[in-house]
Amino acid sequence: MPLAPLHEPHNLAPIKMAMSLNPELPQVACFDTAFHRTAPEVEQAFALPYSFYEEGIRRYGFHGLSYEYIASVLSERAPEIANGRVIVAHLGNGCSACALRNRISIATTMGFTALDGLPMGTRCGELDAGVVLHLIQQQRMSAEELVDLLLAALACSGSPASPLISANSCPATIPVRASPLRCSAIELPATSTRSQQHWAALTELCLPRVSVRMRRRCEA
């Protein structure tokens, strides 16, 4: 469960329970990473020796089930851009963005784990690897301390992101406004004034942080 420690224990628990109650019952798993397998290899690979890529150390991307749904309704909601180049965002307690071309994923902000990319409810998002090295070498932090820090950094910090993204956040999925990509926003109904405010705060915080790498991939 190292790729998604906040998620996988909860996903596996009912599977194990069902197996214990009825071992013969067929179970089907829908993986959140599958939608992003259409991204080109150069997008999935890190700038590391290729042997690491072959071992499975690559950008997997997440929130794929959400993006698959968005792709399936784009032609209804925004037919003028559905088959073009679009950046969409999944904004909730976990946040990410995905570049689509012809409704197919070609890049996403999350990488090897669900920790990468945009700042989130508790996860710090994109982080210079040198910061981790500094914390290990200079601050003498252990692996366990780093896990606690990186997975819960915003929950107890003074970061401007912490009051904007909470565990009670209301997920939203919207295309980003970006004139070079000919994108426009799809209006999704908000359930309350609070959710509208939360949506606006998330958009202001997260969308400007969509990586240059992903924007360039969508523009290519």
PDB file of C-alpha atoms in Angstrom:
ATOM      1  CA  MET A   1       0.000   0.000   0.000  1.00  0.00           C
ATOM      2  CA  PRO A   2       2.926   2.458  -0.318  1.00  0.00           C
ATOM      3  CA  LEU A   3       1.503   4.373  -3.301  1.00  0.00           C
ATOM      4  CA  ALA A   4      -1.678   5.525  -1.542  1.00  0.00           C
ATOM      5  CA  PRO A   5      -1.465   4.919   2.220  1.00  0.00           C
ATOM      6  CA  LEU A   6      -4.430   7.204   2.932  1.00  0.00           C
ATOM      7  CA  HIS A   7      -6.676   5.273   0.567  1.00  0.00           C
ATOM      8  CA  GLU A   8      -5.699   1.648   0.065  1.00  0.00           C
ATOM      9  CA  PRO A   9      -6.357   0.328   3.602  1.00  0.00           C
ATOM     10  CA  HIS A  10      -9.975   1.472   3.277  1.00  0.00           C
ATOM     11  CA  ASN A  11     -10.267   0.061  -0.256  1.00  0.00           C
ATOM     12  CA  LEU A  12      -8.857  -3.322   0.717  1.00  0.00           C
ATOM     13  CA  ALA A  13     -10.841  -3.746   3.942  1.00  0.00           C
ATOM     14  CA  PRO A  14     -14.228  -4.558   2.311  1.00  0.00           C
ATOM     15  CA  ILE A  15     -12.502  -6.789  -0.258  1.00  0.00           C
ATOM     16  CA  LYS A  16     -10.939  -8.834   2.518  1.00  0.00           C
ATOM     17  CA  MET A  17     -14.214  -8.959   4.434  1.00  0.00           C
ATOM     18  CA  ALA A  18     -16.117 -10.158   1.349  1.00  0.00           C
ATOM     19  CA  MET A  19     -13.473 -12.829   0.742  1.00  0.00           C
ATOM     20  CA  SER A  20     -13.817 -14.058   4.307  1.00  0.00           C
ATOM     21  CA  LEU A  21     -17.617 -14.225   4.047  1.00  0.00           C
ATOM     22  CA  ASN A  22     -17.830 -15.672   0.540  1.00  0.00           C
ATOM     23  CA  PRO A  23     -14.492 -16.740  -0.998  1.00  0.00           C
ATOM     24  CA  GLU A  24     -16.196 -17.784  -4.257  1.00  0.00           C
ATOM     25  CA  LEU A  25     -17.811 -14.382  -4.866  1.00  0.00           C
ATOM     26  CA  PRO A  26     -16.248 -12.672  -7.924  1.00  0.00           C
ATOM     27  CA  GLN A  27     -14.861  -9.211  -7.175  1.00  0.00           C
ATOM     28  CA  VAL A  28     -13.934  -6.552  -9.718  1.00  0.00           C
ATOM     29  CA  ALA A  29     -11.440  -3.763  -8.986  1.00  0.00           C
ATOM     30  CA  CYS A  30     -11.493  -0.504 -10.945  1.00  0.00           C
ATOM     31  CA  PHE A  31      -8.086   1.137 -10.646  1.00  0.00           C
ATOM     32  CA  ASP A  32      -7.833   4.907 -10.368  1.00  0.00           C
ATOM     33  CA  THR A  33      -4.579   4.873 -12.340  1.00  0.00           C
ATOM     34  CA  ALA A  34      -5.833   3.075 -15.472  1.00  0.00           C
ATOM     35  CA  PHE A  35      -7.189   6.183 -17.222  1.00  0.00           C
ATOM     36  CA  HIS A  36      -3.711   7.725 -17.393  1.00  0.00           C
ATOM     37  CA  ARG A  37      -2.036   4.802 -19.143  1.00  0.00           C
ATOM     38  CA  THR A  38      -2.662   6.577 -22.443  1.00  0.00           C
ATOM     39  CA  ALA A  39      -0.074   9.230 -21.536  1.00  0.00           C
ATOM     40  CA  PRO A  40       3.092   8.934 -23.648  1.00  0.00           C
ATOM     41  CA  GLU A  41       6.028   7.098 -22.127  1.00  0.00           C
ATOM     42  CA  VAL A  42       8.077  10.291 -21.942  1.00  0.00           C
ATOM     43  CA  GLU A  43       5.351  11.752 -19.749  1.00  0.00           C
ATOM     44  CA  GLN A  44       5.191   8.723 -17.451  1.00  0.00           C
ATOM     45  CA  ALA A  45       8.952   8.385 -17.010  1.00  0.00           C
ATOM     46  CA  PHE A  46      11.037  10.321 -14.505  1.00  0.00           C
ATOM     47  CA  ALA A  47      14.470  11.655 -15.482  1.00  0.00           C
ATOM     48  CA  LEU A  48      16.111   8.662 -13.833  1.00  0.00           C
ATOM     49  CA  PRO A  49      17.873   5.583 -15.253  1.00  0.00           C
ATOM     50  CA  TYR A  50      15.407   3.665 -17.412  1.00  0.00           C
ATOM     51  CA  SER A  51      15.801   0.602 -15.209  1.00  0.00           C
ATOM     52  CA  PHE A  52      13.725   2.367 -12.544  1.00  0.00           C
ATOM     53  CA  TYR A  53      10.906   2.888 -15.053  1.00  0.00           C
ATOM     54  CA  GLU A  54      11.027  -0.819 -15.895  1.00  0.00           C
ATOM     55  CA  GLU A  55      10.765  -1.597 -12.183  1.00  0.00           C
ATOM     56  CA  GLY A  56       7.554   0.422 -11.990  1.00  0.00           C
ATOM     57  CA  ILE A  57       8.856   3.761 -10.700  1.00  0.00           C
ATOM     58  CA  ARG A  58       6.898   6.081 -12.979  1.00  0.00           C
ATOM     59  CA  ARG A  59       4.105   8.638 -13.001  1.00  0.00           C
ATOM     60  CA  TYR A  60       0.903   6.672 -12.519  1.00  0.00           C
ATOM     61  CA  GLY A  61      -1.541   9.495 -11.891  1.00  0.00           C
ATOM     62  CA  PHE A  62      -4.722   9.172  -9.851  1.00  0.00           C
ATOM     63  CA  HIS A  63      -8.377  10.311  -9.808  1.00  0.00           C
ATOM     64  CA  GLY A  64      -8.713   8.430 -13.074  1.00  0.00           C
ATOM     65  CA  LEU A  65     -12.271   7.291 -12.388  1.00  0.00           C
ATOM     66  CA  SER A  66     -13.302  10.919 -11.933  1.00  0.00           C
ATOM     67  CA  TYR A  67     -11.525  11.997 -15.128  1.00  0.00           C
ATOM     68  CA  GLU A  68     -12.998   9.093 -17.072  1.00  0.00           C
ATOM     69  CA  TYR A  69     -16.448  10.340 -16.128  1.00  0.00           C
ATOM     70  CA  ILE A  70     -15.579  13.924 -17.090  1.00  0.00           C
ATOM     71  CA  ALA A  71     -14.305  12.716 -20.459  1.00  0.00           C
ATOM     72  CA  SER A  72     -17.536  10.784 -20.992  1.00  0.00           C
ATOM     73  CA  VAL A  73     -19.758  13.847 -20.477  1.00  0.00           C
ATOM     74  CA  LEU A  74     -17.615  16.553 -22.069  1.00  0.00           C
ATOM     75  CA  SER A  75     -19.341  16.136 -25.428  1.00  0.00           C
ATOM     76  CA  GLU A  76     -22.680  16.860 -23.706  1.00  0.00           C
ATOM     77  CA  ARG A  77     -21.550  19.669 -21.411  1.00  0.00           C
ATOM     78  CA  ALA A  78     -18.996  21.424 -23.632  1.00  0.00           C
ATOM     79  CA  PRO A  79     -19.160  20.060 -27.192  1.00  0.00           C
ATOM     80  CA  GLU A  80     -17.120  22.973 -28.567  1.00  0.00           C
ATOM     81  CA  ILE A  81     -14.006  21.850 -26.663  1.00  0.00           C
ATOM     82  CA  ALA A  82     -14.717  18.167 -25.937  1.00  0.00           C
ATOM     83  CA  ASN A  83     -12.490  16.769 -28.678  1.00  0.00           C
ATOM     84  CA  GLY A  84      -9.758  19.360 -28.318  1.00  0.00           C
ATOM     85  CA  ARG A  85      -7.131  20.151 -25.718  1.00  0.00           C
ATOM     86  CA  VAL A  86      -8.616  20.586 -22.255  1.00  0.00           C
ATOM     87  CA  ILE A  87      -7.230  20.744 -18.733  1.00  0.00           C
ATOM     88  CA  VAL A  88      -9.668  19.482 -16.100  1.00  0.00           C
ATOM     89  CA  ALA A  89      -9.333  19.542 -12.337  1.00  0.00           C
ATOM     90  CA  HIS A  90     -10.524  17.250  -9.553  1.00  0.00           C
ATOM     91  CA  LEU A  91     -10.845  19.494  -6.495  1.00  0.00           C
ATOM     92  CA  GLY A  92     -11.733  17.966  -3.165  1.00  0.00           C
ATOM     93  CA  ASN A  93      -9.776  16.922  -0.101  1.00  0.00           C
ATOM     94  CA  GLY A  94      -7.470  15.414  -2.720  1.00  0.00           C
ATOM     95  CA  CYS A  95      -6.697  17.636  -5.717  1.00  0.00           C
ATOM     96  CA  SER A  96      -5.213  17.055  -9.140  1.00  0.00           C
ATOM     97  CA  ALA A  97      -5.403  18.280 -12.726  1.00  0.00           C
ATOM     98  CA  CYS A  98      -5.357  16.317 -15.962  1.00  0.00           C
ATOM     99  CA  ALA A  99      -4.563  17.337 -19.532  1.00  0.00           C
ATOM    100  CA  LEU A 100      -6.919  15.744 -22.066  1.00  0.00           C
ATOM    101  CA  ARG A 101      -6.581  15.587 -25.831  1.00  0.00           C
ATOM    102  CA  ASN A 102      -9.613  14.154 -27.605  1.00  0.00           C
ATOM    103  CA  ARG A 103     -10.882  13.134 -24.139  1.00  0.00           C
ATOM    104  CA  ILE A 104      -7.799  10.962 -23.555  1.00  0.00           C
ATOM    105  CA  SER A 105      -5.339  11.587 -20.717  1.00  0.00           C
ATOM    106  CA  ILE A 106      -1.944  12.794 -21.860  1.00  0.00           C
ATOM    107  CA  ALA A 107      -0.627  14.241 -18.570  1.00  0.00           C
ATOM    108  CA  THR A 108      -1.623  14.634 -14.944  1.00  0.00           C
ATOM    109  CA  THR A 109      -0.239  16.435 -11.906  1.00  0.00           C
ATOM    110  CA  MET A 110      -0.140  13.398  -9.618  1.00  0.00           C
ATOM    111  CA  GLY A 111       2.840  11.137 -10.159  1.00  0.00           C
ATOM    112  CA  PHE A 112       4.229   7.980  -8.565  1.00  0.00           C
ATOM    113  CA  THR A 113       1.932   8.459  -5.594  1.00  0.00           C
ATOM    114  CA  ALA A 114      -1.139  10.505  -4.690  1.00  0.00           C
ATOM    115  CA  LEU A 115       1.151  12.873  -2.771  1.00  0.00           C
ATOM    116  CA  ASP A 116       2.427  14.760  -5.822  1.00  0.00           C
ATOM    117  CA  GLY A 117       0.949  17.720  -7.662  1.00  0.00           C
ATOM    118  CA  LEU A 118      -1.435  20.330  -6.258  1.00  0.00           C
ATOM    119  CA  PRO A 119      -1.628  21.152  -2.525  1.00  0.00           C
ATOM    120  CA  MET A 120      -4.433  19.202  -0.879  1.00  0.00           C
ATOM    121  CA  GLY A 121      -6.400  18.790   2.321  1.00  0.00           C
ATOM    122  CA  THR A 122      -3.493  17.256   4.224  1.00  0.00           C
ATOM    123  CA  ARG A 123      -0.928  16.402   1.525  1.00  0.00           C
ATOM    124  CA  CYS A 124       1.664  18.993   0.608  1.00  0.00           C
ATOM    125  CA  GLY A 125       1.614  18.310  -3.134  1.00  0.00           C
ATOM    126  CA  GLU A 126       4.565  19.072  -5.404  1.00  0.00           C
ATOM    127  CA  LEU A 127       7.802  19.386  -3.431  1.00  0.00           C
ATOM    128  CA  ASP A 128      11.425  19.843  -4.425  1.00  0.00           C
ATOM    129  CA  ALA A 129      13.141  16.532  -3.668  1.00  0.00           C
ATOM    130  CA  GLY A 130      15.973  18.594  -2.213  1.00  0.00           C
ATOM    131  CA  VAL A 131      13.675  19.573   0.663  1.00  0.00           C
ATOM    132  CA  VAL A 132      13.291  15.903   1.589  1.00  0.00           C
ATOM    133  CA  LEU A 133      17.066  15.398   1.393  1.00  0.00           C
ATOM    134  CA  HIS A 134      17.575  18.455   3.593  1.00  0.00           C
ATOM    135  CA  LEU A 135      15.117  17.181   6.180  1.00  0.00           C
ATOM    136  CA  ILE A 136      16.876  13.808   6.252  1.00  0.00           C
ATOM    137  CA  GLN A 137      20.458  15.090   6.275  1.00  0.00           C
ATOM    138  CA  GLN A 138      20.177  18.330   8.233  1.00  0.00           C
ATOM    139  CA  GLN A 139      17.065  17.885  10.374  1.00  0.00           C
ATOM    140  CA  ARG A 140      17.768  14.178  10.932  1.00  0.00           C
ATOM    141  CA  MET A 141      14.125  13.288  10.298  1.00  0.00           C
ATOM    142  CA  SER A 142      13.247   9.610  10.088  1.00  0.00           C
ATOM    143  CA  ALA A 143      11.228   7.998   7.312  1.00  0.00           C
ATOM    144  CA  GLU A 144       8.246   7.749   9.657  1.00  0.00           C
ATOM    145  CA  GLU A 145       8.476  11.443  10.550  1.00  0.00           C
ATOM    146  CA  LEU A 146       8.655  12.368   6.878  1.00  0.00           C
ATOM    147  CA  VAL A 147       5.567  10.288   6.106  1.00  0.00           C
ATOM    148  CA  ASP A 148       3.638  12.068   8.858  1.00  0.00           C
ATOM    149  CA  LEU A 149       4.867  15.462   7.653  1.00  0.00           C
ATOM    150  CA  LEU A 150       4.222  15.026   3.944  1.00  0.00           C
ATOM    151  CA  LEU A 151       0.848  13.316   4.282  1.00  0.00           C
ATOM    152  CA  ALA A 152      -0.472  15.675   6.965  1.00  0.00           C
ATOM    153  CA  ALA A 153       1.545  18.846   6.374  1.00  0.00           C
ATOM    154  CA  LEU A 154      -1.409  21.139   5.632  1.00  0.00           C
ATOM    155  CA  ALA A 155      -3.671  19.729   8.332  1.00  0.00           C
ATOM    156  CA  CYS A 156      -1.723  21.335  11.157  1.00  0.00           C
ATOM    157  CA  SER A 157       0.376  24.017   9.472  1.00  0.00           C
ATOM    158  CA  GLY A 158       0.147  27.731   8.968  1.00  0.00           C
ATOM    159  CA  SER A 159       0.079  27.253   5.214  1.00  0.00           C
ATOM    160  CA  PRO A 160      -2.375  29.515   3.367  1.00  0.00           C
ATOM    161  CA  ALA A 161      -3.790  26.309   1.901  1.00  0.00           C
ATOM    162  CA  SER A 162      -4.843  24.771   5.211  1.00  0.00           C
ATOM    163  CA  PRO A 163      -8.016  26.811   5.868  1.00  0.00           C
ATOM    164  CA  LEU A 164      -9.094  26.506   2.243  1.00  0.00           C
ATOM    165  CA  ILE A 165      -9.005  22.731   1.951  1.00  0.00           C
ATOM    166  CA  SER A 166     -10.525  20.699   4.760  1.00  0.00           C
ATOM    167  CA  ALA A 167     -11.519  17.129   5.377  1.00  0.00           C
ATOM    168  CA  ASN A 168     -15.125  18.248   4.869  1.00  0.00           C
ATOM    169  CA  SER A 169     -14.468  19.669   1.419  1.00  0.00           C
ATOM    170  CA  CYS A 170     -16.918  19.138  -1.411  1.00  0.00           C
ATOM    171  CA  PRO A 171     -15.244  17.578  -4.488  1.00  0.00           C
ATOM    172  CA  ALA A 172     -15.655  19.413  -7.761  1.00  0.00           C
ATOM    173  CA  THR A 173     -14.482  18.712 -11.264  1.00  0.00           C
ATOM    174  CA  ILE A 174     -14.121  21.588 -13.707  1.00  0.00           C
ATOM    175  CA  PRO A 175     -12.078  22.479 -16.767  1.00  0.00           C
ATOM    176  CA  VAL A 176      -9.551  25.241 -16.204  1.00  0.00           C
ATOM    177  CA  ARG A 177      -9.899  28.583 -17.982  1.00  0.00           C
ATOM    178  CA  ALA A 178      -6.785  28.887 -20.098  1.00  0.00           C
ATOM    179  CA  SER A 179      -6.978  30.866 -23.327  1.00  0.00           C
ATOM    180  CA  PRO A 180      -3.980  29.216 -25.074  1.00  0.00           C
ATOM    181  CA  LEU A 181      -5.763  25.868 -24.641  1.00  0.00           C
ATOM    182  CA  ARG A 182      -9.182  27.192 -25.641  1.00  0.00           C
ATOM    183  CA  CYS A 183     -10.664  25.987 -22.370  1.00  0.00           C
ATOM    184  CA  SER A 184     -13.798  27.232 -20.690  1.00  0.00           C
ATOM    185  CA  ALA A 185     -15.496  26.446 -17.412  1.00  0.00           C
ATOM    186  CA  ILE A 186     -18.403  24.034 -17.148  1.00  0.00           C
ATOM    187  CA  GLU A 187     -20.908  25.248 -14.585  1.00  0.00           C
ATOM    188  CA  LEU A 188     -21.633  22.452 -12.123  1.00  0.00           C
ATOM    189  CA  PRO A 189     -24.371  22.948  -9.542  1.00  0.00           C
ATOM    190  CA  ALA A 190     -23.190  23.865  -6.045  1.00  0.00           C
ATOM    191  CA  THR A 191     -25.222  22.446  -3.185  1.00  0.00           C
ATOM    192  CA  SER A 192     -24.783  25.422  -0.875  1.00  0.00           C
ATOM    193  CA  THR A 193     -23.194  28.844  -0.498  1.00  0.00           C
ATOM    194  CA  ARG A 194     -20.461  27.198   1.555  1.00  0.00           C
ATOM    195  CA  SER A 195     -19.623  24.748  -1.212  1.00  0.00           C
ATOM    196  CA  GLN A 196     -19.563  27.612  -3.733  1.00  0.00           C
ATOM    197  CA  GLN A 197     -17.111  29.496  -1.522  1.00  0.00           C
ATOM    198  CA  HIS A 198     -15.035  26.365  -1.055  1.00  0.00           C
ATOM    199  CA  TRP A 199     -14.971  25.741  -4.801  1.00  0.00           C
ATOM    200  CA  ALA A 200     -13.851  29.332  -5.464  1.00  0.00           C
ATOM    201  CA  ALA A 201     -11.108  29.094  -2.835  1.00  0.00           C
ATOM    202  CA  LEU A 202      -9.820  25.804  -4.214  1.00  0.00           C
ATOM    203  CA  THR A 203      -9.812  27.153  -7.742  1.00  0.00           C
ATOM    204  CA  GLU A 204      -7.868  30.269  -6.745  1.00  0.00           C
ATOM    205  CA  LEU A 205      -5.333  28.220  -4.783  1.00  0.00           C
ATOM    206  CA  CYS A 206      -4.806  25.178  -6.970  1.00  0.00           C
ATOM    207  CA  LEU A 207      -5.337  26.000 -10.597  1.00  0.00           C
ATOM    208  CA  PRO A 208      -2.495  28.528 -10.939  1.00  0.00           C
ATOM    209  CA  ARG A 209      -0.206  25.718  -9.725  1.00  0.00           C
ATOM    210  CA  VAL A 210      -0.968  23.404 -12.622  1.00  0.00           C
ATOM    211  CA  SER A 211       2.526  22.400 -13.646  1.00  0.00           C
ATOM    212  CA  VAL A 212       4.281  23.922 -16.625  1.00  0.00           C
ATOM    213  CA  ARG A 213       5.134  20.355 -17.678  1.00  0.00           C
ATOM    214  CA  MET A 214       1.461  19.463 -17.977  1.00  0.00           C
ATOM    215  CA  ARG A 215       0.491  22.705 -19.728  1.00  0.00           C
ATOM    216  CA  ARG A 216       3.206  22.199 -22.303  1.00  0.00           C
ATOM    217  CA  ARG A 217       2.114  18.607 -22.861  1.00  0.00           C
ATOM    218  CA  CYS A 218      -1.445  19.768 -23.529  1.00  0.00           C
ATOM    219  CA  GLU A 219      -0.255  22.514 -25.877  1.00  0.00           C
ATOM    220  CA  ALA A 220       2.041  20.195 -27.854  1.00  0.00           C
TER     221      ALA A 220
END
